[in-house]
Coordinates of C-alpha atoms in Angstrom, one line a residue:
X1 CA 125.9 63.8 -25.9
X2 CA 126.5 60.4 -24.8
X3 CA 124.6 57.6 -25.9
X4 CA 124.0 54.2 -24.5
X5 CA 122.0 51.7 -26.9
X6 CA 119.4 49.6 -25.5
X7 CA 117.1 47.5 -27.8
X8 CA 114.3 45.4 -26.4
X9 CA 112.2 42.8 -28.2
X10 CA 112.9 44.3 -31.6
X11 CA 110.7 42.7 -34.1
X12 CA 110.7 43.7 -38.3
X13 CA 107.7 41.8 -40.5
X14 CA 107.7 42.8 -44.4
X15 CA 106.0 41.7 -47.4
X16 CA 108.5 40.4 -50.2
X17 CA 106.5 39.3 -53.0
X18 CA 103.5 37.4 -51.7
X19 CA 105.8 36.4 -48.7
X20 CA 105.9 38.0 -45.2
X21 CA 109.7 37.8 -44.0
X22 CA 111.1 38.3 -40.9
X23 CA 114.6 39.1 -40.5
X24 CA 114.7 40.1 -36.9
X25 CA 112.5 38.6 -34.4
X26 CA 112.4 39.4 -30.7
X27 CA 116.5 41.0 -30.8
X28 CA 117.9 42.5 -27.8
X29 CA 120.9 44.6 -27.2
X30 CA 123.4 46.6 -25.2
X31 CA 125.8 48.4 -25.8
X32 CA 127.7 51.4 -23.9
X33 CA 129.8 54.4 -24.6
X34 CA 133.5 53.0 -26.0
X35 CA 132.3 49.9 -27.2
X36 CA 132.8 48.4 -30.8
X37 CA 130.0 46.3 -31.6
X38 CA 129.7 43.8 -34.1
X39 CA 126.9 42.6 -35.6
X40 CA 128.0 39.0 -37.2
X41 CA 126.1 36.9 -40.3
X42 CA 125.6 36.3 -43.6
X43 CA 123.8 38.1 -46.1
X44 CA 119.9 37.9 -45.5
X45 CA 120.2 37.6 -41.8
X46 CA 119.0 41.2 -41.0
X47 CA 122.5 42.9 -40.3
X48 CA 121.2 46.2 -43.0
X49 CA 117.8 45.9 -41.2
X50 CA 119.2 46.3 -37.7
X51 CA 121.0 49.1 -38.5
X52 CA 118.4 50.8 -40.6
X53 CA 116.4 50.7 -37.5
X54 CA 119.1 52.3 -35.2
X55 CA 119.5 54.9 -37.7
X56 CA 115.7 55.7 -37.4
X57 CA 115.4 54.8 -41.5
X58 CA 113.3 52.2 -40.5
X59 CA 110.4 51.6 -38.5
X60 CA 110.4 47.9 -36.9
X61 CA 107.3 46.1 -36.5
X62 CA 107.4 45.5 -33.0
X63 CA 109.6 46.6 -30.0
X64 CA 111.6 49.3 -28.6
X65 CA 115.0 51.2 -29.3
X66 CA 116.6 54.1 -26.9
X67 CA 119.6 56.0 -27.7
X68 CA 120.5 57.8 -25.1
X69 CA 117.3 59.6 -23.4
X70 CA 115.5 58.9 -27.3
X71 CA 112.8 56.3 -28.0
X72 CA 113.7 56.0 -31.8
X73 CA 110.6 54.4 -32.5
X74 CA 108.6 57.1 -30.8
X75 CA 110.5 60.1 -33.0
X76 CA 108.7 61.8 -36.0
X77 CA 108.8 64.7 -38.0
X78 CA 111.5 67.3 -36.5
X79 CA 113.1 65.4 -33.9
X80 CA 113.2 62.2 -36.2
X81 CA 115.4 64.7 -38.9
X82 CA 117.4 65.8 -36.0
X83 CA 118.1 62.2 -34.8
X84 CA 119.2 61.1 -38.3
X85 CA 121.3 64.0 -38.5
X86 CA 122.9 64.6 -35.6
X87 CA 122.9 61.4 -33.3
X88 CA 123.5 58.5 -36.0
X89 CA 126.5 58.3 -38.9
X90 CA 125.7 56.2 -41.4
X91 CA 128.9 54.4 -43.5
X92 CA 127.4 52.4 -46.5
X93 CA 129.0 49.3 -48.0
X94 CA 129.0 50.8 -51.6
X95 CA 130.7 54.2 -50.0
X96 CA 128.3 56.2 -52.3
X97 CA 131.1 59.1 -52.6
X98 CA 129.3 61.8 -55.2
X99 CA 132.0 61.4 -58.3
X100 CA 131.9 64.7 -59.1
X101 CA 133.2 66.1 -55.6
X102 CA 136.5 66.1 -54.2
X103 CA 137.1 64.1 -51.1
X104 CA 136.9 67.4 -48.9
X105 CA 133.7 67.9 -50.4
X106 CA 132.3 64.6 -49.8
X107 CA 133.1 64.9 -46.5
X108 CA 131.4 68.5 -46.1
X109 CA 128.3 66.7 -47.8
X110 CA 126.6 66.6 -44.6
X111 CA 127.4 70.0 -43.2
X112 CA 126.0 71.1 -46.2
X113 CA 123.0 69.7 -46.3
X114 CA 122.5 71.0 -42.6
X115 CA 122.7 75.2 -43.6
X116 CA 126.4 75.1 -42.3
X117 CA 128.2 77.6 -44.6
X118 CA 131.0 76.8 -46.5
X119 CA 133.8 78.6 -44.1
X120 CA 133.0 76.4 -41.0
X121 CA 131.9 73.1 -42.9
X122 CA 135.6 73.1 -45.1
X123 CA 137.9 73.3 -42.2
X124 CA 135.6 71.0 -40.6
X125 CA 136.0 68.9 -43.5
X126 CA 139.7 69.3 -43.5
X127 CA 139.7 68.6 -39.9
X128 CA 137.6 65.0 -40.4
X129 CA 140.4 63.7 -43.9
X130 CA 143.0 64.0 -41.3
X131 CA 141.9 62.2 -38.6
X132 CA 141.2 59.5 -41.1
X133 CA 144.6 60.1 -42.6
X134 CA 143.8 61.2 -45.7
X135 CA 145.0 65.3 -45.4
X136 CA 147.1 64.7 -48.5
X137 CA 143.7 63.7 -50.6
X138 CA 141.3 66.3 -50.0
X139 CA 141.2 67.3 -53.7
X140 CA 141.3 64.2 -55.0
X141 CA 138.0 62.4 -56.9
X142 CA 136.7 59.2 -56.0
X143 CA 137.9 58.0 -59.0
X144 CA 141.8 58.7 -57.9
X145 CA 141.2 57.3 -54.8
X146 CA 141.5 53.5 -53.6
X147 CA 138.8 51.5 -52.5
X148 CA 139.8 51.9 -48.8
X149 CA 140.7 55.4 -49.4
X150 CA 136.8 56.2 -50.5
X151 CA 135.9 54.3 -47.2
X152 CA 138.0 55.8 -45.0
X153 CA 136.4 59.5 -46.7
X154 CA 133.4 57.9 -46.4
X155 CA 134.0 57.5 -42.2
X156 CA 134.9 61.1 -42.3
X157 CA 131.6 62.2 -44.3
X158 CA 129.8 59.9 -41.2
X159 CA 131.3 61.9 -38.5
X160 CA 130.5 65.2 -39.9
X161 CA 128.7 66.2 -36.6
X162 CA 130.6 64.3 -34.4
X163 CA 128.0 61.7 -33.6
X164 CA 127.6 59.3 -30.4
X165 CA 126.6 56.8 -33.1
X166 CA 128.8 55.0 -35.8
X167 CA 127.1 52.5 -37.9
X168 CA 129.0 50.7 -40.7
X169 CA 127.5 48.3 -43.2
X170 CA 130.0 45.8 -44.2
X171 CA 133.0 48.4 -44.5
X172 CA 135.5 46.2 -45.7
X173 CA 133.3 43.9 -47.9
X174 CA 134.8 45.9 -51.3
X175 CA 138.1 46.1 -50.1
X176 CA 141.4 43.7 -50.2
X177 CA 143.2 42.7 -47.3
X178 CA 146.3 45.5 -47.4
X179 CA 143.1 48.1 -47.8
X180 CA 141.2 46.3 -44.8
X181 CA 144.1 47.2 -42.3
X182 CA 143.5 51.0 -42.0
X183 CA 139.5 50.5 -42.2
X184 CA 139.7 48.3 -39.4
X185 CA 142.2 50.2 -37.1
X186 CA 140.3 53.4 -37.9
X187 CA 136.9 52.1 -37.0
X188 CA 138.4 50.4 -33.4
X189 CA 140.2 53.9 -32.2
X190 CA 136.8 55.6 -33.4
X191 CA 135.2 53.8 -30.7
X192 CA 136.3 55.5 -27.7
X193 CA 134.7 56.7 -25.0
X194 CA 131.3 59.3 -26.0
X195 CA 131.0 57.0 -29.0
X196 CA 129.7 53.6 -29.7
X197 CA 130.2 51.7 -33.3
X198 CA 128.1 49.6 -35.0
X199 CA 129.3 47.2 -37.7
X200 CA 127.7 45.0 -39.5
X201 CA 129.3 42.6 -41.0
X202 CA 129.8 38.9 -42.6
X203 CA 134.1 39.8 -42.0
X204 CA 135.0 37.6 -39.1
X205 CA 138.4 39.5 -39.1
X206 CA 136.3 42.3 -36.7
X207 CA 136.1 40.1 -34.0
X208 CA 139.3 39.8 -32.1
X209 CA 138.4 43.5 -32.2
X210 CA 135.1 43.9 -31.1
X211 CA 133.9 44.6 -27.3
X212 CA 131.3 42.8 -28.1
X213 CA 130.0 40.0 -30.9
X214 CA 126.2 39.6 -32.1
X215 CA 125.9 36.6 -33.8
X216 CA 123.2 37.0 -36.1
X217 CA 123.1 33.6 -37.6
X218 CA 124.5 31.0 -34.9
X219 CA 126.6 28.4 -36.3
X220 CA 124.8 25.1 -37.2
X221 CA 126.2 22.0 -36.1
X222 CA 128.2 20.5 -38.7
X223 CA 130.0 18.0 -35.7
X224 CA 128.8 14.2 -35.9
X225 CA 126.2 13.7 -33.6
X226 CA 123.7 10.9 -32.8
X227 CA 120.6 11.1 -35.2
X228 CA 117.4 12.8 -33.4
X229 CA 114.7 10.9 -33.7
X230 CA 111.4 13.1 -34.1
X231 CA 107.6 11.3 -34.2
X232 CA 104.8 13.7 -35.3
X233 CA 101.1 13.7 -34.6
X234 CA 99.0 15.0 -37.6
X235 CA 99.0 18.6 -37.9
X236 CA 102.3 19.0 -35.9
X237 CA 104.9 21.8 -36.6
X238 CA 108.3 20.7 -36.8
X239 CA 109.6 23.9 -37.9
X240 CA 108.2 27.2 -38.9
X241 CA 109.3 30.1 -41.6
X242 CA 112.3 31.6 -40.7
X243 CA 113.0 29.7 -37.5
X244 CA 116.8 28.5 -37.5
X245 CA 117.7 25.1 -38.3
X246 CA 120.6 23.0 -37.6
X247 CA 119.7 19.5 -38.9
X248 CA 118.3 17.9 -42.1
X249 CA 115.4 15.5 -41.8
X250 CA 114.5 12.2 -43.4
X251 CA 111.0 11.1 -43.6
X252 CA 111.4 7.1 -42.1
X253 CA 107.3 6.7 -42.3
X254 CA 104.3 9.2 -42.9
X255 CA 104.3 12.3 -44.3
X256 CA 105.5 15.9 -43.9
X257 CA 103.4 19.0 -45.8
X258 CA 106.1 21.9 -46.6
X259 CA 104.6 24.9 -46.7
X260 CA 104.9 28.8 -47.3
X261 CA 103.5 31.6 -45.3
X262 CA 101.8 34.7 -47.6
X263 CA 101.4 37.8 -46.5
X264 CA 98.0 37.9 -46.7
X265 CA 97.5 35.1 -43.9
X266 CA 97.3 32.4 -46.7
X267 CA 99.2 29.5 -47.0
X268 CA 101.3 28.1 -50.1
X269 CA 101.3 24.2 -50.2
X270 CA 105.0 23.5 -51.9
X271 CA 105.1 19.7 -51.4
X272 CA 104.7 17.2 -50.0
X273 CA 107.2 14.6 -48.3
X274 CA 107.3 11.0 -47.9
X275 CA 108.7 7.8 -46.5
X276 CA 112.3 7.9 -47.6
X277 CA 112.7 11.7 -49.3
X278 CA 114.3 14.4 -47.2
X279 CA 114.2 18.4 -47.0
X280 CA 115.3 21.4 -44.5
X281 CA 118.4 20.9 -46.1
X282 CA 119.2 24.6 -46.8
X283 CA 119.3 26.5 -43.7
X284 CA 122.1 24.4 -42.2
X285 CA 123.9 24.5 -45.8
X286 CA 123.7 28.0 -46.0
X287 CA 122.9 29.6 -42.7
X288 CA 119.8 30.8 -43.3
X289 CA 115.9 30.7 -41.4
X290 CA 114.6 28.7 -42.6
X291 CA 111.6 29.4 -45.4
X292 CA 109.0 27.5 -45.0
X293 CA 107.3 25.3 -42.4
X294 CA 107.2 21.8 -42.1
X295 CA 104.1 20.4 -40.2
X296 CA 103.0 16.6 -40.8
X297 CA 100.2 15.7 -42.7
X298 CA 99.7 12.2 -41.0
X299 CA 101.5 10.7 -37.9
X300 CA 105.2 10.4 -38.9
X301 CA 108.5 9.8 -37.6
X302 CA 111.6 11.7 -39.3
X303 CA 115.3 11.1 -38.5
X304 CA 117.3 14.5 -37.9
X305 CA 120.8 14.7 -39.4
X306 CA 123.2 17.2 -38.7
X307 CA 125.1 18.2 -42.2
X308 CA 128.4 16.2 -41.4
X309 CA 126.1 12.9 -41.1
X310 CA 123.6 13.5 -43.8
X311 CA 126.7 14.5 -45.9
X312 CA 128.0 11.1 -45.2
X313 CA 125.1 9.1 -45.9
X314 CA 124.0 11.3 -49.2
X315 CA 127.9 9.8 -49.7
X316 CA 126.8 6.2 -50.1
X317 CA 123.0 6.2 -50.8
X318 CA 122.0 7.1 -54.2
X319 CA 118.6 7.9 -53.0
X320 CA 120.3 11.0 -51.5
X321 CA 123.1 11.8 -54.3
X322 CA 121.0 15.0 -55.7
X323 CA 121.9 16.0 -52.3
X324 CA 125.5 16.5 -52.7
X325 CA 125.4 17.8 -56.5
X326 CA 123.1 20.9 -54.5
X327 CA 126.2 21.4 -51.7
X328 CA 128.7 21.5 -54.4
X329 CA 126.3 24.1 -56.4
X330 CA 125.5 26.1 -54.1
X331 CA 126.5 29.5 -55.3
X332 CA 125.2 33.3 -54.4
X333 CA 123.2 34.9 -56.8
X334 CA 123.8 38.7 -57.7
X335 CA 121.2 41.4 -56.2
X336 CA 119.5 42.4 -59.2
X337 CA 119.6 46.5 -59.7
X338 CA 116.3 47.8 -58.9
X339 CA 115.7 50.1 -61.7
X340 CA 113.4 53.3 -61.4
X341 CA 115.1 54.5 -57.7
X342 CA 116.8 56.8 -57.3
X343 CA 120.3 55.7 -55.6
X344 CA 121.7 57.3 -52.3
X345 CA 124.5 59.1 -53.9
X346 CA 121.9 60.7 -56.6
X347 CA 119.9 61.3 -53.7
X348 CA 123.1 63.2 -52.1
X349 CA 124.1 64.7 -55.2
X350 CA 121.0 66.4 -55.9
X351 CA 121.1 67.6 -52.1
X352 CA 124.2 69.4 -53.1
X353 CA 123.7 70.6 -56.2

């Protein structure tokens, strides 16, 4: 089977919290047989979600998704199982090798699962460690392995049934740059003609290898620029939740409302701005939607900054120096574990077992 990707007006809504977030809004995409793909952001720009949706994991709000002669979106029950298994291979950033198996076992994990007994699914298996170079570690745990060793098994589990469909999540995100070498050969020979790849990825080292480059999260304008001068009627949106921003206002008169859309259709005042403060300062900082909307509460006029000027300014006006102490700050919080799930190795394990 060969499978050209088309993706149309693809559209994923869900509740966090009280929030409705929306990582993916109106995507489209095309992508033929042979091609690497590579699907380019930061965390929290709905890279995971995207693929979770090709791999028919997820059900988007809105929109349409055909591999090959499939509507994803359309497939349930039997044909949905059959999709999962046999058109899509899934690597995961985390590898999620089962530490009790052998890497010839992790990579017959699949097979396995599938009813295919143990005399076709080894050699199989076998068959899969070499073409990822790793013949000469089939018996070897997880736990002997190295980082990019476990990934490359972890390719080789993906391609168990030979699918038209590779997607990676972050592949080389836990691995150092002599271990990103092999992972990033391996996944451009891997798509060859009767397969396409998927990577998702925050790496920009993919791109001088990639057919084709999805920027997720367009690069904000951090170039000096003449200031944009913005005046608001009362009630006007500048900005909504989780539209992409560029440039950091200051309020010169009137006043700006900042607000947070709930789930429920509700709103959640945060603040409010006046003549002289400033906000919409972290989406350009970070590359992120925005999250929350900024609509003016009475007729106002705002000066737009990109982060290069406001950066300046914050530089010699102590009304903006809190400013510069938050871009020096700035730093990533950890994902919290969520406790009570099971994880997808368990989950594979158990399978197994």
């Amino acid at each position: 089977m060969i499978a050209d990707i088309r993706v149309r007006d693809l559209t994923v809504e869900y509740v966090s919290g009280e929030y409705a977030v929306r990582p993916i809004d109106g995507f489209d995409l095309d992508a033929g047989s042979g091609e690497l793909v590579v699907l380019l952001g930061p965390s929290g720009c709905g890279k995971t979600t995207l693929l979770s949706c090709l791999a028919g994991i997820l059900t988007p709000t809105a929109g349409s998704i055909t591999v090959g002669s499939s509507e994803v979106t359309e497939l349930r029950g039997d044909e949905l199982t059959a999709y999962r298994q046999r058109t899509v291979g899934i690597v995961f950033q985390a590898f999620n090798l089962i530490p009790s198996l052998t890497a010839l076992e992790n990579t017959a994990v699949p097979l396995t699962i599938a009813g295919v007994p143990g005399k076709k699914a080894r050699p199989r298996a076998a068959e899969l460690l070499e073409t990822v170079g790793l013949s000469d570690r089939a018996g070897h745990l997880p736990s002997e392995l190295s980082g990019g060793q476990q990934q490359r098994v972890a390719i080789a589990r993906a391609l168990a049934h030979d699918p038209p469909v590779l997607l990676a999540d972050e592949p080389t995100a836990h691995l150092d740059y002599i271990q990103v070498e092999a992972v990033l050969r391996l996944l451009r020979e891997l798509a060859s003609p009767g397969r396409i790849v998927v990577v998702a990825t925050h790496d920009d080292r993919f791109v001088p290898l990639a057919d084709r480059t999805i920027d997720l999260m367009p690069k904000v304008a951090t170039e000096h620029r003449v200031p944009e001068r913005v005046s608001l009627d009362p009630g006007s949106v500048l900005f909504r939740q989780g539209d992409r921003g560029e440039l950091i206002y200051v309020v010169d008169e009137g006043a700006i409302d900042i607000v947070r859309a709930r789930a429920d259709g509700t709103e959640e005042h945060l603040t409010t701005v006046g003549s002289g403060g400033y906000f919409g300062e972290l989406a350009p900082l970070l590359g992120i939607p925005r999250s929350a909307t900024a609509r003016a509460r009475t007729r106002a006029t705002l000066t737009g900054f990109t982060v290069a000027d406001f950066r300046e300014k914050a530089a010699v006006d102590p009304s903006y120096a809190s400013f510069l102490r938050t871009a020096r700050g700035l730093v990533a919080e950890p994902t919290p574990p969520t406790h009570g799930q099971m994880t997808i190795t368990e989950a594979l394990e158990n399978e197994v077992r």
